[in-house]
Coordinates of C-alpha atoms and ligand atoms in Angstrom, one line a residue:
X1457 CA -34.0 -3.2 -5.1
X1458 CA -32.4 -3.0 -1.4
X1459 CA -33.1 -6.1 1.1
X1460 CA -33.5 -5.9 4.1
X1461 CA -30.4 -7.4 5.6
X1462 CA -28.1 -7.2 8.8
X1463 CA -24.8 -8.8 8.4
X1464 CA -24.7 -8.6 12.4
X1465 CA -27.8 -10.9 13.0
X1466 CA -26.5 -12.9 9.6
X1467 CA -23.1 -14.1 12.3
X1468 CA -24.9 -14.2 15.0
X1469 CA -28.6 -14.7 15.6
X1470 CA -28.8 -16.8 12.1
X1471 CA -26.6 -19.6 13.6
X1472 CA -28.3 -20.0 16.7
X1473 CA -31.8 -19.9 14.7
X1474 CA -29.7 -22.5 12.4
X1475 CA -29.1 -25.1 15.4
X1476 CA -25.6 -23.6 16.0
X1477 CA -26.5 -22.3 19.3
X1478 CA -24.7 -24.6 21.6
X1479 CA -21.3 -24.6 19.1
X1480 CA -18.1 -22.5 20.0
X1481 CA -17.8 -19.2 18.6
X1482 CA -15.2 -17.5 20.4
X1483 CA -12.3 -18.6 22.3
X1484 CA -10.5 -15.9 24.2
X1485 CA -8.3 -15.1 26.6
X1486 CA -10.8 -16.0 29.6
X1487 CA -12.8 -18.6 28.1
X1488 CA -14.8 -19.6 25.8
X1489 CA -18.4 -18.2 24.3
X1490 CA -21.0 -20.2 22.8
X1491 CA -23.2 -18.7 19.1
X1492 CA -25.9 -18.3 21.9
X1493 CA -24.2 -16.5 24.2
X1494 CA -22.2 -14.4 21.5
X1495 CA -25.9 -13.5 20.4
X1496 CA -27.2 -12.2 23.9
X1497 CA -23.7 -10.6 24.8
X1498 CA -24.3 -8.5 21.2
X1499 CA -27.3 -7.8 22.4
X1500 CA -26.4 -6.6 25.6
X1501 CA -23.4 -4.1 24.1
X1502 CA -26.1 -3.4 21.6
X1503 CA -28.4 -1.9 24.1
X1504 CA -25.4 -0.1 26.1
X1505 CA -24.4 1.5 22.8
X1506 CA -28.4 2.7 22.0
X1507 CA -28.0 3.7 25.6
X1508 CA -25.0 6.2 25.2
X1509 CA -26.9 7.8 22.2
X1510 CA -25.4 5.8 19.2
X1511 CA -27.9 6.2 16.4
X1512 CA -28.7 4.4 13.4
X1513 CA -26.0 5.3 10.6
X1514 CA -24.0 6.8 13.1
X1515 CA -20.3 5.8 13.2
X1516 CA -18.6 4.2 16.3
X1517 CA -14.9 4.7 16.3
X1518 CA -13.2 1.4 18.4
X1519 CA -9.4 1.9 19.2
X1520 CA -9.3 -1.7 21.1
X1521 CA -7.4 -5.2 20.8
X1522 CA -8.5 -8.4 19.6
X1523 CA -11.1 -9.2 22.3
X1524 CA -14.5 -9.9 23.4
X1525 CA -15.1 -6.3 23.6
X1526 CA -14.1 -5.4 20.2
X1527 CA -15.3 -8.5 18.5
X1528 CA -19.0 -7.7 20.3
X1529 CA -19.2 -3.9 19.5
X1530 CA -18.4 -4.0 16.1
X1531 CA -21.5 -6.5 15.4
X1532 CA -23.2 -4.5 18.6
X1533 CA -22.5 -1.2 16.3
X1534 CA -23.9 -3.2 13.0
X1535 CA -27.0 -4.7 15.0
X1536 CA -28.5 -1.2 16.0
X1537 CA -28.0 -0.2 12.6
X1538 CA -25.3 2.0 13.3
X1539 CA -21.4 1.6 11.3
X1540 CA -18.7 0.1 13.5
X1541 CA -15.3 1.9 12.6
X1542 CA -12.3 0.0 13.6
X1543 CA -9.3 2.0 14.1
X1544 CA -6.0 0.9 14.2
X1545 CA -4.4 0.7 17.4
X1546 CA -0.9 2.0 16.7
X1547 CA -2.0 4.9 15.4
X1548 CA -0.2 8.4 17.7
X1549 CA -3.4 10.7 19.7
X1550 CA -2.7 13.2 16.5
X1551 CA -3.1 10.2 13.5
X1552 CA -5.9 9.5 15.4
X1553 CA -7.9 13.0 16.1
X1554 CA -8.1 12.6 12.4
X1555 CA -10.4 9.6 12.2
X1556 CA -12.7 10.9 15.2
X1557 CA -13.1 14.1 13.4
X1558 CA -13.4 12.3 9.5
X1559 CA -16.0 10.1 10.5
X1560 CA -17.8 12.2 12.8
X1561 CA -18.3 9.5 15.1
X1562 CA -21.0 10.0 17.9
X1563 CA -19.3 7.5 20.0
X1564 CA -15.5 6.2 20.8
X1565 CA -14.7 2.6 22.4
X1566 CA -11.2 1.9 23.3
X1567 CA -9.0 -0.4 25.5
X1568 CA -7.5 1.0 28.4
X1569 CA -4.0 1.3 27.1
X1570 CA -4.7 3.3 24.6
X1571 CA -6.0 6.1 27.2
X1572 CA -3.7 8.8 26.7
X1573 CA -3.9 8.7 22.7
X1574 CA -7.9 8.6 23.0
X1575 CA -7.8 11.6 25.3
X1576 CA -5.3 13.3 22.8
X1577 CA -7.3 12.9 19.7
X1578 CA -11.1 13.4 21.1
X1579 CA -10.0 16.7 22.3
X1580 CA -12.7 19.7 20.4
X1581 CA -14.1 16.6 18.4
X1582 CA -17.6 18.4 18.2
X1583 CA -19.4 15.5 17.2
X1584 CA -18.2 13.2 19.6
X1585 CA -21.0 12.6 22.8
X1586 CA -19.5 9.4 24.6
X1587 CA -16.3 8.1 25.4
X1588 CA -15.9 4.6 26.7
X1589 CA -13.3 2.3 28.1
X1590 CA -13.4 -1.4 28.6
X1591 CA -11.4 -1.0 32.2
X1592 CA -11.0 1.4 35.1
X1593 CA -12.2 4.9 33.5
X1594 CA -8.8 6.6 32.9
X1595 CA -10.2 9.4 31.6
X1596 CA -11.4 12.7 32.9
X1597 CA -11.9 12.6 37.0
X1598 CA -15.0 14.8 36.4
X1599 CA -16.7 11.9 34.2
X1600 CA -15.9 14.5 30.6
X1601 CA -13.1 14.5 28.3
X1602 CA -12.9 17.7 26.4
X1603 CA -17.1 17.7 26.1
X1604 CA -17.8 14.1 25.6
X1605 CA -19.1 12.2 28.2
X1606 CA -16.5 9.1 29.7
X1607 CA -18.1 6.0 30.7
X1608 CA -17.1 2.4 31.6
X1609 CA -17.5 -0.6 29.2
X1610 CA -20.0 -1.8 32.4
X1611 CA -21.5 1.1 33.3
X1612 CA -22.4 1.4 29.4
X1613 CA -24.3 -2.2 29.1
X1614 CA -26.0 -1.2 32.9
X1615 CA -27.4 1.7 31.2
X1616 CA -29.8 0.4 28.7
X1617 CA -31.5 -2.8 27.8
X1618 CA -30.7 -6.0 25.5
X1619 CA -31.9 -4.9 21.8
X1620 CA -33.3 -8.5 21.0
X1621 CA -34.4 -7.7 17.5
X1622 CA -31.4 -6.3 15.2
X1623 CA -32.2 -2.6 13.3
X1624 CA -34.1 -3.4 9.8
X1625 CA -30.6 -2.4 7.8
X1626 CA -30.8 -3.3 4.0
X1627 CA -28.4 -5.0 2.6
X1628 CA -27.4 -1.7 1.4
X1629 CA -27.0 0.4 4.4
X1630 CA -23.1 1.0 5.6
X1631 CA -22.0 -1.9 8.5
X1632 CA -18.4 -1.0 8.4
X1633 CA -16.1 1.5 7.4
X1634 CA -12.1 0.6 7.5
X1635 CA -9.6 3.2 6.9
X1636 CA -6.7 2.8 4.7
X1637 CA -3.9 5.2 3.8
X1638 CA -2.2 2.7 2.2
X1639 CA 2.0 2.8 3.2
X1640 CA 1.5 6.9 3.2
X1641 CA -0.8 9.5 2.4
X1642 CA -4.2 11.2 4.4
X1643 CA -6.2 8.4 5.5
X1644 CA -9.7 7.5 3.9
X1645 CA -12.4 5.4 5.0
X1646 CA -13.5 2.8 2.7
X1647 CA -17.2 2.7 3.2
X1648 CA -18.7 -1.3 3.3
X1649 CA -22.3 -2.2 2.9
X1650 CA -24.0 -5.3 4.9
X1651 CA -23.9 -7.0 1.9
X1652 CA -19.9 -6.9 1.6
X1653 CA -20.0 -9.3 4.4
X1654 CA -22.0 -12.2 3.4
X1655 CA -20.1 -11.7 -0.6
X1656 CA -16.5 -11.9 1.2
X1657 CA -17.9 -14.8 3.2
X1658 CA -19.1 -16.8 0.7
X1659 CA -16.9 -16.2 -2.2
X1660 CA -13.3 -16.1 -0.8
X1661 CA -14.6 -18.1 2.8
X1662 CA -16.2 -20.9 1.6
X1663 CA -15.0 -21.4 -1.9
X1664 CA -11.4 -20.7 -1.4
X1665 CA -10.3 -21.4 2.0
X1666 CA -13.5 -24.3 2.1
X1667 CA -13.5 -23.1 5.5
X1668 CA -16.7 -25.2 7.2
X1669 CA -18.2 -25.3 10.8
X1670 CA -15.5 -27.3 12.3
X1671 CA -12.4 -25.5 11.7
X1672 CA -10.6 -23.7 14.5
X1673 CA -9.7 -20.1 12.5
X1674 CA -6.3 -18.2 13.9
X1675 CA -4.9 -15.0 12.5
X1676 CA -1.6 -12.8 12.8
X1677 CA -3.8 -10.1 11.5
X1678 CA -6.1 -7.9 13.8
X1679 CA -9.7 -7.7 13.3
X1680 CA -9.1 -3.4 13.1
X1681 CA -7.6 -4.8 9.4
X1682 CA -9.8 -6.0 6.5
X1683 CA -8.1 -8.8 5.9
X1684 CA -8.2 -9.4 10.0
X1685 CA -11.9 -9.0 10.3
X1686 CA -12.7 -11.2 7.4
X1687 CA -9.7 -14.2 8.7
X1688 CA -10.8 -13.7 12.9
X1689 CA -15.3 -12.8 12.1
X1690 CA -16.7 -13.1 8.5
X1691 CA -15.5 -16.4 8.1
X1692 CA -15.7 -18.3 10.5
X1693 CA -19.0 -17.1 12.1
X1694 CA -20.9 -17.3 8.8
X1695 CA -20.7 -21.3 8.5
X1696 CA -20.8 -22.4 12.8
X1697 CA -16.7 -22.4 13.0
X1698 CA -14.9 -21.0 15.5
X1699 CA -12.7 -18.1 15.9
X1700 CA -8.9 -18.0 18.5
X1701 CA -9.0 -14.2 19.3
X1702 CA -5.8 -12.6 21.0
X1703 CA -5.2 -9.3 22.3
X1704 CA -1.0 -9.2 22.3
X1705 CA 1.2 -8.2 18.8
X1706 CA 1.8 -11.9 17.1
X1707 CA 5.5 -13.2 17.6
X1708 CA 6.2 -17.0 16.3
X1709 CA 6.7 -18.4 19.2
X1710 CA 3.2 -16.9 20.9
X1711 CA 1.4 -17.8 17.8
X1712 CA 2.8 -20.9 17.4
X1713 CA 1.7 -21.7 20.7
X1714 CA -1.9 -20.9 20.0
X1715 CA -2.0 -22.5 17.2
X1716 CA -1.1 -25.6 19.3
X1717 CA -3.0 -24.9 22.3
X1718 CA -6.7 -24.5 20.3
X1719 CA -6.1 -27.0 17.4
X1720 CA -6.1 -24.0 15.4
X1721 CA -6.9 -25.7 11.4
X1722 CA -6.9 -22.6 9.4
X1723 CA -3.6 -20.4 10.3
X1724 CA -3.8 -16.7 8.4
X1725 CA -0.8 -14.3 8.1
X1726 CA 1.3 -12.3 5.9
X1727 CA 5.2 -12.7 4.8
X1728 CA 6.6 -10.1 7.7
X1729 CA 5.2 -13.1 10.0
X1730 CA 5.8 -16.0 7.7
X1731 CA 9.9 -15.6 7.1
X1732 CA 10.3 -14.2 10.8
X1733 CA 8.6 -17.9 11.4
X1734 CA 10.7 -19.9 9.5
X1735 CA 14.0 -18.6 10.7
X1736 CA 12.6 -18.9 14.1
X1737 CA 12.9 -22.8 13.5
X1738 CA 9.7 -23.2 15.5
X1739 CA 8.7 -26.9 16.3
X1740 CA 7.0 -28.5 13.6
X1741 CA 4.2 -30.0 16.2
X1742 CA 2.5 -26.6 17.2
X1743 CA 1.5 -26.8 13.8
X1744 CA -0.1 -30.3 13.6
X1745 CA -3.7 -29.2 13.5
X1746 CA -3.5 -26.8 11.1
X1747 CA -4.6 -27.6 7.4
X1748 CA -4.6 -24.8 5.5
X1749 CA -3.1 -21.4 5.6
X1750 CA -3.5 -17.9 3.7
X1751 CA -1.2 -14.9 3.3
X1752 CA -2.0 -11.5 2.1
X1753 CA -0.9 -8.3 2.6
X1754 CA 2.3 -8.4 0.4
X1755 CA 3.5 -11.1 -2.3
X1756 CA 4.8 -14.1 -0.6
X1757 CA 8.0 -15.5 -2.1
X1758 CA 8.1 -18.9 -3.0
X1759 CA 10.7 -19.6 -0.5
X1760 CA 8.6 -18.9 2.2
X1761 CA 5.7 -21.0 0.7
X1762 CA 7.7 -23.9 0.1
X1763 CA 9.5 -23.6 3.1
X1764 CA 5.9 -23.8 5.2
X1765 CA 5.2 -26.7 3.6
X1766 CA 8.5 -28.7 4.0
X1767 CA 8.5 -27.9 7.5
X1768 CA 4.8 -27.8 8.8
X1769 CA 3.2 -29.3 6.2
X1770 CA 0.4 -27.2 5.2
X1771 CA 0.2 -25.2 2.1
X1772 CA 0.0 -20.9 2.3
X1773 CA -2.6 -20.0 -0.3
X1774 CA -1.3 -16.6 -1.2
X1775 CA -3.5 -13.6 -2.4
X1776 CA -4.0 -10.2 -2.8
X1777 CA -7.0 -8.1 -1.5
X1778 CA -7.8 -4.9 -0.6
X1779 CA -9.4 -2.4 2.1
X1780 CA -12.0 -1.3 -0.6
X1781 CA -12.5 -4.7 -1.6
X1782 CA -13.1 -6.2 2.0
X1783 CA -11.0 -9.5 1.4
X1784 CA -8.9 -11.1 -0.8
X1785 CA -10.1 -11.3 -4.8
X1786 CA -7.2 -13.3 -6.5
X1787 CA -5.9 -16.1 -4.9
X1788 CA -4.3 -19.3 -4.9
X1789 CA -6.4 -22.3 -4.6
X1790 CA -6.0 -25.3 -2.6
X1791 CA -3.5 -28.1 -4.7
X1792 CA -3.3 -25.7 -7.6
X1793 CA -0.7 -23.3 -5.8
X1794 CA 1.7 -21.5 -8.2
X1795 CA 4.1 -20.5 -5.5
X1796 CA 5.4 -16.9 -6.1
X1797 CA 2.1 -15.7 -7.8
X1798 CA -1.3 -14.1 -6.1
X1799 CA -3.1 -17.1 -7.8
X1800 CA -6.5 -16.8 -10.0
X1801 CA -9.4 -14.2 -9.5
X1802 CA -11.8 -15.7 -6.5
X1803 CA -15.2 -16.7 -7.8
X1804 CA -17.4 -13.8 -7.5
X1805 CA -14.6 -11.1 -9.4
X1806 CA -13.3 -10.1 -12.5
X1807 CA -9.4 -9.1 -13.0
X1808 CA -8.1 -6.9 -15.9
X1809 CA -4.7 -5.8 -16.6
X1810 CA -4.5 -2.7 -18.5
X1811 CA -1.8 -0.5 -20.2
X1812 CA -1.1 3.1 -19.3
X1813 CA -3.1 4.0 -22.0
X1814 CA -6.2 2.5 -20.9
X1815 CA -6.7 -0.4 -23.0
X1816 CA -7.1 -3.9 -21.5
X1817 CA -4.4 -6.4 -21.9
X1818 CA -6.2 -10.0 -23.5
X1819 CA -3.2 -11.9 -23.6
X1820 CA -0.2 -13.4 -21.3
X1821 CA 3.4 -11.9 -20.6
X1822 CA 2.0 -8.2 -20.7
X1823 CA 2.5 -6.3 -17.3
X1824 CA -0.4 -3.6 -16.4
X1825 CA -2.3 -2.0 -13.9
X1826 CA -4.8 -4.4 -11.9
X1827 CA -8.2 -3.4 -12.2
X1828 CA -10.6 -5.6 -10.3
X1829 CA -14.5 -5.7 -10.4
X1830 CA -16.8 -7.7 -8.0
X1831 CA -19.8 -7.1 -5.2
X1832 CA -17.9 -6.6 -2.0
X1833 CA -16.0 -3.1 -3.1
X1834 CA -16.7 -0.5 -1.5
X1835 CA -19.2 2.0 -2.1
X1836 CA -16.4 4.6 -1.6
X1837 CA -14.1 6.8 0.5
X1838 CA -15.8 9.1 2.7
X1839 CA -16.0 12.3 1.5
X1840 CA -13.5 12.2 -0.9
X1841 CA -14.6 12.9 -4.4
X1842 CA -11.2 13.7 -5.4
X1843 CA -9.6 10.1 -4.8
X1844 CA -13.1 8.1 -5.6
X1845 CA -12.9 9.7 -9.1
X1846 CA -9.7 7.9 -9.5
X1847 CA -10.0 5.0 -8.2
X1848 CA -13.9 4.1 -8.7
X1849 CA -14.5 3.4 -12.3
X1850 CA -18.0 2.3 -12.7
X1851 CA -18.1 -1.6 -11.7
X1852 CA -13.8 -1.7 -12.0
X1853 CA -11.7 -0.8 -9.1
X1854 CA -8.2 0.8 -9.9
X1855 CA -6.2 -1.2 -7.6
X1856 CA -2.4 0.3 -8.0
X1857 CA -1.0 -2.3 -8.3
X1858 CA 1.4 -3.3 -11.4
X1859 CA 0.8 -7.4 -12.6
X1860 CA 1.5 -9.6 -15.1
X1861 CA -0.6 -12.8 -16.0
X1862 CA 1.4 -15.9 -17.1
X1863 CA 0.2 -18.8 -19.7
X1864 CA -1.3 -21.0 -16.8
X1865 CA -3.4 -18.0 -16.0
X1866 CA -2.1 -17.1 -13.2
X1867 CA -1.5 -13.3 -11.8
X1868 CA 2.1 -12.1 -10.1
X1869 CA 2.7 -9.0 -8.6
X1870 CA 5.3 -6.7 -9.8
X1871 CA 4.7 -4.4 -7.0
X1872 CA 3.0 -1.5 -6.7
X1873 CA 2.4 0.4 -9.4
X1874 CA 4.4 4.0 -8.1
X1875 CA 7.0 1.5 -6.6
X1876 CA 7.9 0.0 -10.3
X1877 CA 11.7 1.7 -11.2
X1878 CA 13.3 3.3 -14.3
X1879 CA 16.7 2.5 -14.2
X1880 CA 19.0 3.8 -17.0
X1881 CA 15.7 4.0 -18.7
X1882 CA 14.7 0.4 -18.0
X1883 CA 11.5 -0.8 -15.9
X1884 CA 12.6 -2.5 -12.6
X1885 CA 10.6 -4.5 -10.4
X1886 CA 11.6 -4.1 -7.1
X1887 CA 9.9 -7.2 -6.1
X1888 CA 12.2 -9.0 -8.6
X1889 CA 14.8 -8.5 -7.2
X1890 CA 13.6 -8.5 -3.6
X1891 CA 12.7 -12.4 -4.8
X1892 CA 16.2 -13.0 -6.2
X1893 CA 17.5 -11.4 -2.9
X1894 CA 15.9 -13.8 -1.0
X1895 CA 17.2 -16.7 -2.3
X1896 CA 20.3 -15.7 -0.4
X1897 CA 20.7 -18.1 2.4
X1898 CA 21.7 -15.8 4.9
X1899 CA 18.8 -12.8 4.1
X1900 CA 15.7 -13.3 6.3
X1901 CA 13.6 -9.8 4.5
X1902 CA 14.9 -7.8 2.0
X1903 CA 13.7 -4.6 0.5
X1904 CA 14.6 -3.1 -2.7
X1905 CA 13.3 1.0 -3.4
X1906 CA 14.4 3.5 -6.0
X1907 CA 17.2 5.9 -4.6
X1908 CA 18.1 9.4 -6.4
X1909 CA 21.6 9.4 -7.2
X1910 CA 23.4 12.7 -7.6
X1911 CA 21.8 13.5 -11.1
X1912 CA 18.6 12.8 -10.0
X1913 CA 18.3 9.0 -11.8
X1914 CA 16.7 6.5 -9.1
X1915 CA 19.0 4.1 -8.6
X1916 CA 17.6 0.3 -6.8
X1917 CA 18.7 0.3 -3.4
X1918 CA 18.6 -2.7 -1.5
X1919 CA 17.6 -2.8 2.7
X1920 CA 18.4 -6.1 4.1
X1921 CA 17.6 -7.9 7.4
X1922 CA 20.2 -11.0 7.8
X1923 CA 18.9 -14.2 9.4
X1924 CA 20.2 -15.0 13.0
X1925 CA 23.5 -14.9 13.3
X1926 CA 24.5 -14.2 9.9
X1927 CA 26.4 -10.9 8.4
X1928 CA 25.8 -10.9 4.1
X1929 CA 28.7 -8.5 2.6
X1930 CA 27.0 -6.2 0.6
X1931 CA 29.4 -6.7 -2.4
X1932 CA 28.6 -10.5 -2.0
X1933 CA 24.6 -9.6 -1.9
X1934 CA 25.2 -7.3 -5.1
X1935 CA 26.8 -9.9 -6.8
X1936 CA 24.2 -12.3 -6.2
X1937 CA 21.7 -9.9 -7.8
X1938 CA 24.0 -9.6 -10.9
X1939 CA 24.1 -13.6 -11.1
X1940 CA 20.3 -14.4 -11.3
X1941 CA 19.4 -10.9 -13.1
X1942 CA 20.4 -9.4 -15.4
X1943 CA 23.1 -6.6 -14.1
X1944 CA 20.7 -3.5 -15.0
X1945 CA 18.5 -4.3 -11.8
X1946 CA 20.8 -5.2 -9.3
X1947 CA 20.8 -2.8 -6.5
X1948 CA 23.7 -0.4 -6.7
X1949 CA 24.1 -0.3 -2.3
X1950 CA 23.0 -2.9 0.1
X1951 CA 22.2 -1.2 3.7
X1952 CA 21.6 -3.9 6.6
X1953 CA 18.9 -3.4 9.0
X1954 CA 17.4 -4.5 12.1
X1955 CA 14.0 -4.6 11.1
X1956 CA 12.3 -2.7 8.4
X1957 CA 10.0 0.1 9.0
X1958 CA 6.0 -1.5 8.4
X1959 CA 3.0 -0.5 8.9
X1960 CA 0.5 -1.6 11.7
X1961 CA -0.9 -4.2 9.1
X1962 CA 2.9 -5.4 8.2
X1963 CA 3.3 -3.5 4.9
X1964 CA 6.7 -2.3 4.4
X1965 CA 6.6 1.9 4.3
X1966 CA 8.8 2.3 1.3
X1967 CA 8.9 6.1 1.8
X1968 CA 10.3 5.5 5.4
X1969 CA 13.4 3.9 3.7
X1970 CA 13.9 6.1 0.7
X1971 CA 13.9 8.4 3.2
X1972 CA 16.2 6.7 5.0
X1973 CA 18.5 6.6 1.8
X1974 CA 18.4 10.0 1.1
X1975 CA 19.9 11.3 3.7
Ligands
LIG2641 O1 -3.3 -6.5 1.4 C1 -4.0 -7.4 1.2 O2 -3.7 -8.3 0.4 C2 -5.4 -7.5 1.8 C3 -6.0 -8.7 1.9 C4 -7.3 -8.8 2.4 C5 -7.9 -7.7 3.0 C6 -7.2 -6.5 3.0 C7 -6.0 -6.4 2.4 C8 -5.4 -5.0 2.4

């Protein structure tokens, strides 16, 4: 039986009715905002969006950096009882014209910079009313863009009134829907119920991380990004703690510095930040406050974990999550780390490994599919039968990805599952050898995908990116393989890169390099 419940007035409202009022919520670029005055300033964007004609269940596409804006109009979107869509903000005009259309949002929000793409992809979006943008209106002269109305981020709040009591949303109605397309493919939007919010928060947020009201919570990832919104919202606003938001891309040596200048404590971000990091040979002391930090997004070698910890002293509790599932589900836990493995299933889920036959896996040493089961996955993708019925399995979630559990219990990743090679008929993990690659002192990323060669037989295929000032020979590299593997799955070519193609949540895209290789 549905609750009511509203997992906007649950972060907000609830901690100022909980004595959290006068505690920081949000530091920003321009200050600093208390629980109360996040409250009223939700309210305020709140009444702005009911005043542009955003209804209840209605979708509100945002296409905005990490700031006050975005952070207030996706609980402003949740407290009217309408569905706050963050978009991601790399996305081209045409990549995006696909969400505005898919969601059939009523209303779009985005940042000034991202102007002309905005203009691009609203263009004949017939469900579309309002347009807003947080600075100067850049868009149509005329006050219209293609049909929809453009309006200001201020003129939007001046037109209607605070909405002081939140919309009587159960626990079941939609708050959020993220979209994913994973590293290719059409994207879909994973749609999240109120109730996803509070589970994340209190299984993974306070009984993994122990995050509590006076941690200081920073995170490479955006909020537009699950495992963003959970790290930079959920988290910290569901126990009193306090949140660093930042609008520009994360480099080391930025993040580093924010990390120093808020006494950040809880420091979140994935491997395509965390090795770029520690070649960067950042100063130790930027790091002084922080006591715990998390990675997701892709495995994180052990190198990289112990190297954190050597030189800033905190441990990285690794895990793997998902879009559908809102956060992370299996995770390393504080002082029981297995470095190079995603750790144990979070409190709150189920894991299963099963064979391509469908039967479940009981024991160790067995690689299979990861099927996860637990209250924060999604209800679904948006109209998309077709994928749902593969992926949606009753209570278990089809993840895609291919694992093995060990003795100790704990669950490594052998990558995903359509990444996993047959070479000369034997199964290659590309994240094997990425590992082994790694190990190379002078590799700072390293990429291994399944090539054709000229009788069609995928051959590994190894992209590197050297650390500063270093230039690996490839035959050197090869060799390496062929000493801490056995020969079968060492890559048969070595191609050094600047940088590897990712995705704007740091995922390498694969098909971008095999690509690459092909040609
Ligand atoms: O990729 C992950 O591991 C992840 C973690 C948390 C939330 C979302 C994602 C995709």
């Amino acid at each position: 039986m549905a609750e009511l419940f509203n997992a906007a007035e649950y972060l907000t409202g609830a901690r100022v009715a909980a004595g959290d009022g006068d505690r920081i919520a949000v530091r920003h670029p321009r200050g600093l905002l208390t629980y109360s005055q996040l409250t009223d300033e939700v309210r305020r964007v709140a009444g702005g969006l009911r005043a542009v004609g955003v209804r209840p269940e209605q979708r509100v596409l945002l296409v905005m950096t990490d700031d006050v804006e975005l952070f207030t109009a996706i609980l402003a979107a949740m407290w009217i009882g309408a569905v706050a869509v963050p978009s991601s903000t790399m996305l081209t005009g045409r990549e995006l014209s696909v969400l505005v259309r898919d969601s059939r949002a009523t209303a779009l929000v985005g940042s000034p910079e991202f102007a002309d793409n905005i203009a691009a992809a609203v263009a004949g979006a017939p469900d579309l009313t309002r347009v807003v943008l947080t600075g100067e209106n850049a868009l149509g002269s005329d006050g219209l863009v293609d049909g929809a109305r453009s309006t200001t981020w201020d003129e939007m709040i001046a037109e209607g009134s605070p909405v002081e009591i939140p919309y009587r949303t159960w626990d079941e109605s939609h708050a959020l829907w993220l979209y994913t397309s994973g590293t290719t493919g059409k994207p879909k939007g994973a749609m999240h119920r109120h109730a996803d919010i509070r589970s994340v928060a209190e299984t993974y947020g306070t009984q993994v991380l122990g995050i509590d009201r006076d941690d200081v919570c920073l995170s490479v990832a955006k909020l537009f990004f699950a495992y963003g919104i959970g790290n930079s919202m959920f988290f910290p606003l569901a126990v009193g703690a306090s949140v660093v938001l930042e609008p520009s891309r994360p480099n080391p040596d930025l993040y580093s510095r924010l990390a120093a200048e808020h006494s950040a404590t809880l420091f979140f971000a994935v491997p395509s930040f965390w090795g770029p990091l520690l070649a960067a040979e950042v100063d130790p002391a930027r790091f002084a406050s922080v006591r715990r930090g998390a990675s997701a997004g892709e495995a994180l070698p052990a190198r990289m974990f112990h190297g954190v910890r050597d030189r800033y002293g905190f441990e990285v509790l690794d895990g793997i999550g998902s879009t559908e599932a809102l956060h992370i589900f299996i995770s390393n836990v504080p002082g029981k780390v297995v470095p190079g493995s995603s750790g144990f299933p979070v409190p709150g889920y189920e894991a299963q490994l099963r064979r391509s036959d469908g039967t479940v896996i009981d024991g160790a040493g067995e690689s299979g599919m990861l099927y996860i089961s637990g209250d924060s996955i999604c209800t679904g993708y948006w109209c998309r039968t077709d994928v749902n019925r593969l992926v949606f399995h009753g209570e278990w979630m089809r993840t895609g990805d291919q694992y093995i559990r060990g003795e100790d219990g704990a669950y490594t990743c052998l990558g995903r599952a359509d990444d996993v090679l047959k070479v000369g008929g034997l199964w290659v993990s590309p994240s094997e050898v990425e590992v082994r690659l790694l190990e190379h002192p002078a590799l700072a990323e390293a990429v291994v995908v399944g090539v054709p060669d000229d009788d069609g037989l995928d051959k590994p295929i190894a992209f590197v990116v050297p650390r500063p000032g270093q230039a690996p020979d490839a035959d050197e590299l090869i060799a390496f393989c062929r000493a801490g593997l056995a020969a079968f799955k060492r890559p048969r070519a070595v191609v050094t890169v600047e940088e590897l193609p990712k995705t704007a949540t740091g995922k390498i895209q694969r098909f971008r390099l095999r690509e690459q290789a092909a040609l």
